[in-house]
């Protein structure tokens, strides 16, 4: 516990509520803090509800997780300030430190000059024109996987979407597509490492991370599976240097300032990091999208009408996907209501003021796109799944209030890739199937490394498109 935090605890109002010295410009503390535990009990009991409730305590509020003081930012204006004009005062923070399980200095977790250099290196692979080239690969990868649902019932939809988006990333960026068993093994290892990273971020006790606990042993095994799978891809590229033109071959060709190639470990980390970061968020977004369609037949009917009208027998391109305007609104609304990256961290690297609040160096910061996107002050009827809220004639949320991919210099580089992939998969599924929920317990959001459905089983009913137009040249 920091001296500043201890001193603040001595200043309480008569009713036991928080008291803040106006001259100190320190954020208020959330009520309900318990000795030793802080706010850990409600955080672990229902972390989503706890964070949502913190929005009632102002634009910026302090909580305690055991002895650790954490500042929670609720205001879109303060988030915009932190992530743009004052971003140099912040590192990525605790969660991203723990995500180094996937690679010590991979782009998603790298800091400073290293992050900038790697981002510049890989940015061309996610350029608008390059993504247009990926669409055919996405289509040929996804189509047979969707067709295979005919022999699978019921579907574990989250798992199916994870396998699908994982294969898209591997096919488009690494020029390889694993068979289903290999893909499932990779997916299981990714889930295990994500779970370990979140557990270590919420309970940051470095000593426990070094002990041979069951969780740590699972993480070690998962890491070996990931490294073996990715290592095989890299070895194949090394053995056949003229056969590929993708991110792996780009990394193998890269030379550092002294002319030396990237170290093997660096290449392994970058490929592993891209694989992990590039599939999970899109998969859960699609799972939530079809969950909502299963509960809203009218929206499903609109999607089917658009897909049947807009898609032709001609090859899919970026231009043809732009005709899927309702599909894109469905994707945006899924990203809003079920923000996959529900919890994001930062840490101050120097004393800094946000708004009128002073933050010391070394302060852990968190914010939640999930709670931000469900704030009734920012979104009318926020719990209603309403894709038409994204129609241009409707009032739009204020700047900084819709940030599913972050903002500023650390905005997700693959956001256009992910949006294109989500729209394409949603359209291809809808052109072939109606997905119906299987009776069972209510589907609820689970705040793991991403916000995923507790369990989502659906049956795939074949459908014949109402009509299909062949586009003329």
Coordinates of C-alpha atoms in Angstrom, one line a residue:
X1 CA 0.0 0.0 0.0
X2 CA 1.5 3.3 -1.0
X3 CA 1.9 6.2 1.5
X4 CA -0.4 8.3 -0.5
X5 CA -3.1 5.6 -0.4
X6 CA -2.7 5.2 3.4
X7 CA -3.0 8.9 4.0
X8 CA -6.2 9.1 2.0
X9 CA -7.8 6.4 4.1
X10 CA -7.4 8.7 7.2
X11 CA -9.8 11.2 5.6
X12 CA -13.3 9.9 5.8
X13 CA -16.7 11.6 6.0
X14 CA -18.8 11.0 9.2
X15 CA -20.9 8.5 7.4
X16 CA -17.8 6.5 6.4
X17 CA -17.9 7.6 2.7
X18 CA -14.8 8.8 0.9
X19 CA -13.5 12.3 1.4
X20 CA -11.2 13.9 -1.1
X21 CA -9.2 17.1 -0.3
X22 CA -10.1 19.3 -3.2
X23 CA -6.6 20.8 -3.3
X24 CA -5.0 17.3 -3.8
X25 CA -6.9 16.6 -7.0
X26 CA -6.9 12.9 -6.2
X27 CA -9.7 10.6 -7.5
X28 CA -12.3 9.5 -4.9
X29 CA -12.2 6.0 -3.6
X30 CA -15.2 3.6 -4.3
X31 CA -17.2 2.7 -1.3
X32 CA -17.2 -0.9 0.1
X33 CA -13.5 -1.3 0.6
X34 CA -12.7 -4.1 3.1
X35 CA -9.6 -4.4 5.3
X36 CA -6.8 -6.3 3.6
X37 CA -9.1 -7.5 0.7
X38 CA -10.0 -4.0 -0.6
X39 CA -12.6 -4.5 -3.3
X40 CA -11.4 -7.9 -4.3
X41 CA -14.5 -9.7 -3.2
X42 CA -17.1 -7.9 -5.4
X43 CA -14.5 -7.9 -8.2
X44 CA -14.1 -11.6 -8.2
X45 CA -17.7 -12.4 -7.5
X46 CA -19.1 -10.5 -10.5
X47 CA -16.4 -8.4 -12.1
X48 CA -18.6 -7.1 -14.9
X49 CA -21.4 -5.8 -12.5
X50 CA -18.8 -4.4 -10.2
X51 CA -17.1 -2.4 -12.9
X52 CA -20.4 -1.2 -14.3
X53 CA -21.4 0.0 -10.8
X54 CA -18.3 2.1 -10.6
X55 CA -19.5 4.4 -13.3
X56 CA -22.0 5.8 -10.7
X57 CA -19.0 7.2 -8.7
X58 CA -17.7 9.6 -11.3
X59 CA -15.4 9.9 -14.3
X60 CA -12.4 8.5 -12.4
X61 CA -12.4 6.4 -9.2
X62 CA -10.0 4.4 -7.1
X63 CA -10.3 0.8 -6.0
X64 CA -8.1 -1.5 -4.1
X65 CA -7.3 -5.1 -5.1
X66 CA -5.7 -6.4 -1.9
X67 CA -2.9 -4.0 -1.2
X68 CA -2.7 -2.7 -4.7
X69 CA -4.3 0.6 -5.6
X70 CA -6.0 0.8 -9.0
X71 CA -7.5 3.8 -10.7
X72 CA -10.6 3.2 -12.9
X73 CA -11.3 5.6 -15.7
X74 CA -15.0 5.9 -16.8
X75 CA -15.0 9.1 -18.8
X76 CA -14.6 8.9 -22.6
X77 CA -13.0 12.4 -22.5
X78 CA -10.4 11.2 -20.0
X79 CA -9.8 8.0 -22.0
X80 CA -9.3 10.1 -25.1
X81 CA -6.8 12.3 -23.3
X82 CA -4.9 9.4 -21.9
X83 CA -4.7 7.4 -25.1
X84 CA -3.8 10.3 -27.4
X85 CA -2.4 13.6 -26.2
X86 CA -0.8 12.1 -23.0
X87 CA -0.1 8.6 -24.2
X88 CA 3.7 9.0 -23.7
X89 CA 3.0 9.0 -19.9
X90 CA 1.6 5.5 -19.9
X91 CA 2.8 2.0 -20.6
X92 CA 0.4 -0.9 -21.4
X93 CA 0.1 -2.0 -17.8
X94 CA -0.4 -5.2 -15.9
X95 CA -2.6 -7.2 -18.2
X96 CA -0.3 -6.8 -21.1
X97 CA 2.7 -7.7 -19.0
X98 CA 1.1 -11.0 -18.2
X99 CA 0.2 -11.5 -21.9
X100 CA 4.0 -11.8 -22.5
X101 CA 3.3 -15.5 -22.0
X102 CA 2.7 -15.5 -25.7
X103 CA 5.9 -13.7 -26.6
X104 CA 8.2 -11.5 -24.5
X105 CA 8.3 -8.5 -26.9
X106 CA 5.7 -9.3 -29.6
X107 CA 3.9 -6.3 -31.2
X108 CA 0.7 -6.5 -29.0
X109 CA 2.7 -6.2 -25.8
X110 CA 5.9 -4.3 -27.0
X111 CA 6.6 -0.8 -25.7
X112 CA 8.4 2.3 -26.9
X113 CA 10.7 2.3 -29.9
X114 CA 10.4 -1.5 -30.3
X115 CA 6.6 -1.2 -30.6
X116 CA 6.9 1.6 -33.1
X117 CA 9.5 -0.3 -35.2
X118 CA 7.5 -3.5 -35.3
X119 CA 4.2 -1.6 -36.0
X120 CA 5.9 0.1 -39.0
X121 CA 7.2 -3.2 -40.2
X122 CA 3.9 -5.0 -40.2
X123 CA 1.5 -2.1 -41.0
X124 CA 1.6 -2.8 -44.8
X125 CA 0.3 -6.3 -44.2
X126 CA -2.9 -4.7 -42.9
X127 CA -3.3 -1.9 -45.4
X128 CA -6.7 -1.5 -47.1
X129 CA -5.5 -2.8 -50.4
X130 CA -3.8 -5.8 -48.9
X131 CA -7.0 -6.7 -47.0
X132 CA -8.8 -6.8 -50.3
X133 CA -6.3 -9.5 -51.3
X134 CA -7.1 -11.5 -48.2
X135 CA -10.8 -11.7 -48.9
X136 CA -10.5 -14.6 -51.3
X137 CA -8.4 -16.5 -48.8
X138 CA -10.9 -15.8 -46.0
X139 CA -13.7 -17.1 -48.3
X140 CA -11.9 -20.3 -49.4
X141 CA -10.9 -21.0 -45.7
X142 CA -14.4 -20.4 -44.2
X143 CA -16.6 -22.0 -46.8
X144 CA -15.7 -25.6 -46.2
X145 CA -15.8 -25.1 -42.5
X146 CA -19.4 -23.8 -42.7
X147 CA -20.4 -26.6 -45.0
X148 CA -19.1 -29.2 -42.5
X149 CA -21.8 -28.1 -40.0
X150 CA -24.2 -30.3 -41.9
X151 CA -22.8 -33.3 -40.0
X152 CA -22.4 -31.6 -36.6
X153 CA -25.2 -31.2 -34.1
X154 CA -25.5 -29.2 -32.0
X155 CA -22.8 -26.7 -32.6
X156 CA -20.6 -25.3 -29.9
X157 CA -20.8 -22.0 -31.7
X158 CA -18.0 -20.2 -29.7
X159 CA -15.6 -23.0 -30.5
X160 CA -16.6 -23.1 -34.1
X161 CA -16.1 -19.4 -34.5
X162 CA -12.7 -19.6 -32.7
X163 CA -11.5 -22.4 -35.1
X164 CA -12.8 -20.4 -38.1
X165 CA -11.1 -17.1 -37.2
X166 CA -8.0 -18.9 -36.1
X167 CA -7.8 -20.6 -39.5
X168 CA -8.4 -17.3 -41.3
X169 CA -5.5 -15.7 -39.5
X170 CA -3.2 -18.6 -40.2
X171 CA -4.3 -18.9 -43.9
X172 CA -4.1 -15.2 -44.7
X173 CA -1.0 -14.2 -42.6
X174 CA 0.9 -17.5 -42.4
X175 CA -0.2 -19.3 -45.6
X176 CA -1.1 -22.4 -43.7
X177 CA -4.3 -24.1 -42.6
X178 CA -4.2 -26.8 -39.9
X179 CA -6.5 -29.7 -39.9
X180 CA -9.3 -29.7 -37.3
X181 CA -7.5 -31.7 -34.6
X182 CA -4.4 -29.6 -34.9
X183 CA -6.4 -26.4 -34.9
X184 CA -8.3 -27.5 -31.8
X185 CA -5.0 -28.2 -30.0
X186 CA -3.7 -24.8 -30.9
X187 CA -7.0 -23.2 -29.8
X188 CA -6.9 -25.0 -26.5
X189 CA -3.4 -23.8 -25.8
X190 CA -4.4 -20.2 -26.6
X191 CA -7.3 -20.4 -24.2
X192 CA -5.1 -21.8 -21.5
X193 CA -2.5 -19.1 -21.8
X194 CA -5.2 -16.3 -21.9
X195 CA -6.7 -17.7 -18.7
X196 CA -3.3 -17.8 -17.0
X197 CA -2.6 -14.2 -18.1
X198 CA -5.9 -12.9 -16.7
X199 CA -5.5 -14.8 -13.5
X200 CA -2.0 -13.4 -13.0
X201 CA -3.2 -9.9 -13.8
X202 CA -6.1 -10.0 -11.3
X203 CA -4.0 -11.6 -8.6
X204 CA -0.5 -10.2 -9.2
X205 CA 1.6 -12.4 -6.9
X206 CA 4.9 -13.0 -8.8
X207 CA 6.0 -15.8 -6.4
X208 CA 2.9 -17.9 -7.3
X209 CA 3.8 -17.6 -11.0
X210 CA 7.1 -19.4 -10.3
X211 CA 5.6 -22.3 -8.3
X212 CA 4.7 -25.6 -9.9
X213 CA 1.0 -25.2 -9.4
X214 CA -1.5 -27.1 -11.6
X215 CA -2.4 -23.8 -13.4
X216 CA 1.3 -23.0 -14.1
X217 CA 1.9 -26.5 -15.4
X218 CA -1.0 -26.2 -17.7
X219 CA 0.3 -22.8 -19.0
X220 CA 3.8 -24.4 -19.6
X221 CA 2.3 -27.2 -21.6
X222 CA 0.1 -24.8 -23.6
X223 CA 3.2 -22.7 -24.3
X224 CA 5.0 -25.7 -25.6
X225 CA 2.1 -26.6 -27.9
X226 CA 2.0 -23.1 -29.3
X227 CA 5.7 -22.9 -29.8
X228 CA 5.8 -26.2 -31.6
X229 CA 3.0 -25.4 -33.9
X230 CA 4.3 -21.9 -34.8
X231 CA 7.9 -23.2 -35.0
X232 CA 6.8 -25.7 -37.7
X233 CA 5.3 -22.9 -39.7
X234 CA 8.5 -20.9 -39.5
X235 CA 10.6 -23.9 -40.3
X236 CA 8.5 -24.6 -43.5
X237 CA 9.0 -21.0 -44.6
X238 CA 12.7 -21.2 -44.0
X239 CA 12.9 -24.4 -46.1
X240 CA 10.9 -22.9 -48.9
X241 CA 11.8 -19.2 -49.0
X242 CA 10.4 -18.6 -52.5
X243 CA 7.0 -20.3 -51.8
X244 CA 5.5 -17.7 -49.6
X245 CA 4.8 -13.9 -49.4
X246 CA 3.2 -13.3 -46.1
X247 CA 4.0 -12.0 -42.6
X248 CA 6.2 -14.9 -41.7
X249 CA 8.4 -14.4 -44.8
X250 CA 8.4 -10.7 -44.1
X251 CA 9.8 -11.3 -40.6
X252 CA 12.4 -13.8 -42.0
X253 CA 13.6 -11.2 -44.6
X254 CA 13.8 -8.3 -42.1
X255 CA 17.2 -7.0 -41.2
X256 CA 18.0 -4.8 -38.2
X257 CA 20.0 -1.6 -38.2
X258 CA 23.3 -3.6 -38.0
X259 CA 22.2 -5.9 -40.9
X260 CA 21.5 -8.9 -38.7
X261 CA 18.3 -10.8 -39.2
X262 CA 15.7 -11.0 -36.4
X263 CA 16.5 -13.5 -33.8
X264 CA 14.6 -16.8 -34.0
X265 CA 12.9 -16.0 -30.6
X266 CA 11.7 -12.6 -31.9
X267 CA 10.1 -14.2 -35.0
X268 CA 8.5 -16.9 -32.9
X269 CA 7.1 -14.3 -30.5
X270 CA 5.7 -12.1 -33.3
X271 CA 3.9 -15.0 -35.1
X272 CA 2.6 -16.4 -31.8
X273 CA 1.4 -13.0 -30.7
X274 CA -0.4 -12.3 -34.0
X275 CA -2.1 -15.7 -33.9
X276 CA -3.4 -15.2 -30.4
X277 CA -4.5 -11.6 -30.8
X278 CA -5.9 -12.0 -34.3
X279 CA -8.6 -14.6 -33.7
X280 CA -10.1 -14.5 -30.3
X281 CA -11.9 -11.1 -30.4
X282 CA -13.5 -11.7 -33.8
X283 CA -14.7 -15.1 -32.8
X284 CA -16.5 -14.0 -29.7
X285 CA -18.0 -11.0 -31.6
X286 CA -19.5 -13.4 -34.1
X287 CA -20.7 -15.8 -31.4
X288 CA -22.6 -12.9 -29.7
X289 CA -24.0 -11.7 -33.1
X290 CA -25.6 -15.1 -33.9
X291 CA -26.8 -15.4 -30.3
X292 CA -28.7 -12.1 -30.7
X293 CA -30.0 -13.2 -34.1
X294 CA -31.3 -16.4 -32.5
X295 CA -33.3 -14.2 -30.1
X296 CA -34.4 -11.7 -32.7
X297 CA -36.0 -13.4 -35.8
X298 CA -36.8 -10.0 -37.4
X299 CA -33.1 -9.1 -37.4
X300 CA -32.2 -12.5 -38.8
X301 CA -34.7 -12.0 -41.6
X302 CA -33.2 -8.6 -42.4
X303 CA -29.8 -10.2 -42.6
X304 CA -31.0 -13.0 -44.9
X305 CA -32.6 -10.5 -47.2
X306 CA -29.5 -8.4 -47.4
X307 CA -27.2 -11.4 -48.0
X308 CA -29.5 -12.9 -50.6
X309 CA -29.8 -9.5 -52.4
X310 CA -26.2 -8.2 -52.2
X311 CA -24.1 -11.3 -52.6
X312 CA -23.7 -12.6 -56.2
X313 CA -22.0 -15.6 -57.7
X314 CA -19.0 -13.4 -58.6
X315 CA -15.9 -13.6 -56.3
X316 CA -16.2 -11.6 -53.1
X317 CA -14.2 -8.4 -53.0
X318 CA -14.0 -5.4 -50.6
X319 CA -16.5 -3.6 -52.9
X320 CA -19.1 -6.4 -52.7
X321 CA -18.7 -6.5 -48.9
X322 CA -19.5 -2.7 -48.7
X323 CA -23.0 -3.5 -49.9
X324 CA -23.6 -5.5 -46.7
X325 CA -24.5 -2.3 -44.7
X326 CA -26.9 -4.1 -42.3
X327 CA -24.3 -6.8 -41.7
X328 CA -21.8 -4.2 -40.7
X329 CA -24.3 -2.6 -38.3
X330 CA -24.8 -6.0 -36.7
X331 CA -21.1 -6.4 -36.2
X332 CA -20.8 -2.9 -34.7
X333 CA -23.7 -3.5 -32.4
X334 CA -22.2 -6.8 -31.2
X335 CA -18.9 -5.0 -30.6
X336 CA -20.7 -2.4 -28.6
X337 CA -23.0 -4.5 -26.4
X338 CA -20.4 -7.3 -26.0
X339 CA -17.1 -5.5 -26.2
X340 CA -14.7 -8.4 -26.5
X341 CA -11.7 -6.6 -24.9
X342 CA -13.8 -5.8 -21.9
X343 CA -10.9 -4.8 -19.6
X344 CA -7.8 -2.8 -20.6
X345 CA -4.9 -1.7 -18.5
X346 CA -2.3 1.0 -18.5
X347 CA 0.4 2.2 -16.0
X348 CA 1.7 5.7 -15.5
X349 CA 5.4 6.0 -16.3
X350 CA 5.6 9.5 -14.9
X351 CA 3.4 11.8 -12.8
X352 CA 0.6 13.0 -15.0
X353 CA -2.7 15.0 -14.7
X354 CA -5.8 13.7 -16.4
X355 CA -8.5 16.3 -16.4
X356 CA -8.2 17.8 -13.0
X357 CA -6.9 14.6 -11.3
X358 CA -3.2 14.0 -10.5
X359 CA -1.8 10.5 -11.0
X360 CA 1.6 9.5 -9.5
X361 CA 4.2 7.5 -11.5
X362 CA 3.6 3.7 -11.3
X363 CA -0.2 4.0 -10.9
X364 CA -2.1 1.1 -12.3
X365 CA -5.0 2.1 -14.5
X366 CA -7.9 0.1 -15.8
X367 CA -10.9 0.9 -18.0
X368 CA -13.7 -1.2 -19.5
X369 CA -15.0 -0.7 -23.0
X370 CA -17.8 -3.1 -21.9
X371 CA -19.1 -0.7 -19.3
X372 CA -18.4 2.4 -21.4
X373 CA -20.5 1.0 -24.3
X374 CA -23.4 0.2 -21.9
X375 CA -23.6 3.6 -20.2
X376 CA -27.1 5.1 -20.6
X377 CA -25.6 8.6 -20.6
X378 CA -23.8 7.7 -23.8
X379 CA -26.2 5.3 -25.5
X380 CA -30.0 5.4 -25.4
X381 CA -31.5 2.1 -24.1
X382 CA -28.0 0.7 -23.9
X383 CA -29.0 -2.9 -23.1
X384 CA -31.1 -3.2 -26.2
X385 CA -29.4 -4.9 -29.2
X386 CA -30.3 -2.3 -31.8
X387 CA -28.1 -2.4 -35.0
X388 CA -30.1 0.6 -36.4
X389 CA -28.5 2.8 -33.8
X390 CA -25.6 2.9 -36.2
X391 CA -27.7 4.4 -39.1
X392 CA -26.1 7.7 -40.2
X393 CA -29.4 9.6 -39.5
X394 CA -29.4 8.5 -35.9
X395 CA -27.5 10.4 -33.2
X396 CA -24.1 8.9 -32.8
X397 CA -22.1 8.5 -29.5
X398 CA -19.6 11.2 -28.7
X399 CA -16.0 11.0 -29.7
X400 CA -14.2 8.4 -27.6
X401 CA -17.3 6.6 -26.5
X402 CA -17.1 3.7 -29.0
X403 CA -13.6 2.2 -28.9
X404 CA -13.8 -1.6 -29.4
X405 CA -10.3 -1.5 -31.0
X406 CA -8.9 1.2 -28.7
X407 CA -7.7 4.6 -30.0
X408 CA -4.5 6.6 -30.4
X409 CA -1.1 5.1 -31.3
X410 CA -1.9 1.8 -29.7
X411 CA -5.2 1.3 -31.6
X412 CA -5.4 -2.3 -32.9
X413 CA -3.6 -2.4 -36.2
X414 CA -5.8 -5.2 -37.4
X415 CA -9.2 -3.5 -36.9
X416 CA -10.1 -3.4 -40.6
X417 CA -9.0 -7.0 -41.1
X418 CA -11.2 -8.0 -38.2
X419 CA -14.2 -6.0 -39.4
X420 CA -13.9 -7.4 -42.9
X421 CA -13.5 -10.9 -41.6
X422 CA -16.5 -10.6 -39.2
X423 CA -18.8 -9.2 -42.0
X424 CA -17.7 -11.9 -44.4
X425 CA -18.2 -14.8 -42.0
X426 CA -21.6 -13.5 -40.8
X427 CA -22.8 -13.2 -44.5
X428 CA -21.5 -16.6 -45.5
X429 CA -23.1 -18.3 -42.5
X430 CA -26.4 -16.5 -43.1
X431 CA -26.4 -17.4 -46.8
X432 CA -26.5 -21.0 -45.9
X433 CA -27.9 -21.6 -42.4
X434 CA -30.4 -20.5 -39.8
X435 CA -28.8 -20.9 -36.4
X436 CA -31.3 -21.8 -33.7
X437 CA -30.5 -21.8 -29.9
X438 CA -30.6 -25.1 -28.1
X439 CA -32.7 -25.1 -24.9
X440 CA -30.5 -24.8 -21.8
X441 CA -29.3 -22.4 -19.1
X442 CA -29.5 -18.7 -20.0
X443 CA -26.5 -17.5 -22.0
X444 CA -24.5 -14.9 -19.9
X445 CA -21.4 -12.9 -20.5
X446 CA -18.2 -14.1 -18.9
X447 CA -15.4 -11.7 -18.4
X448 CA -12.3 -13.8 -19.2
X449 CA -9.5 -12.5 -21.4
X450 CA -12.3 -11.6 -23.8
X451 CA -16.0 -11.3 -23.1
X452 CA -17.4 -14.6 -24.2
X453 CA -20.7 -16.5 -23.8
X454 CA -21.0 -18.8 -20.9
X455 CA -22.2 -21.6 -23.2
X456 CA -23.7 -21.2 -26.7
X457 CA -25.0 -24.2 -28.4
X458 CA -27.0 -23.8 -31.6
X459 CA -28.4 -26.0 -34.3
X460 CA -27.8 -25.2 -38.0
X461 CA -30.9 -25.4 -40.2
X462 CA -30.2 -25.3 -43.9
X463 CA -31.8 -22.5 -45.9
X464 CA -32.0 -21.8 -49.6
X465 CA -31.4 -18.1 -50.5
X466 CA -34.5 -16.4 -51.7
X467 CA -32.8 -15.2 -54.8
X468 CA -29.3 -14.7 -56.1
X469 CA -28.2 -12.2 -58.7
X470 CA -25.2 -12.8 -60.9
X471 CA -23.5 -9.5 -61.3
X472 CA -22.8 -8.5 -64.9
X473 CA -19.4 -7.2 -66.0

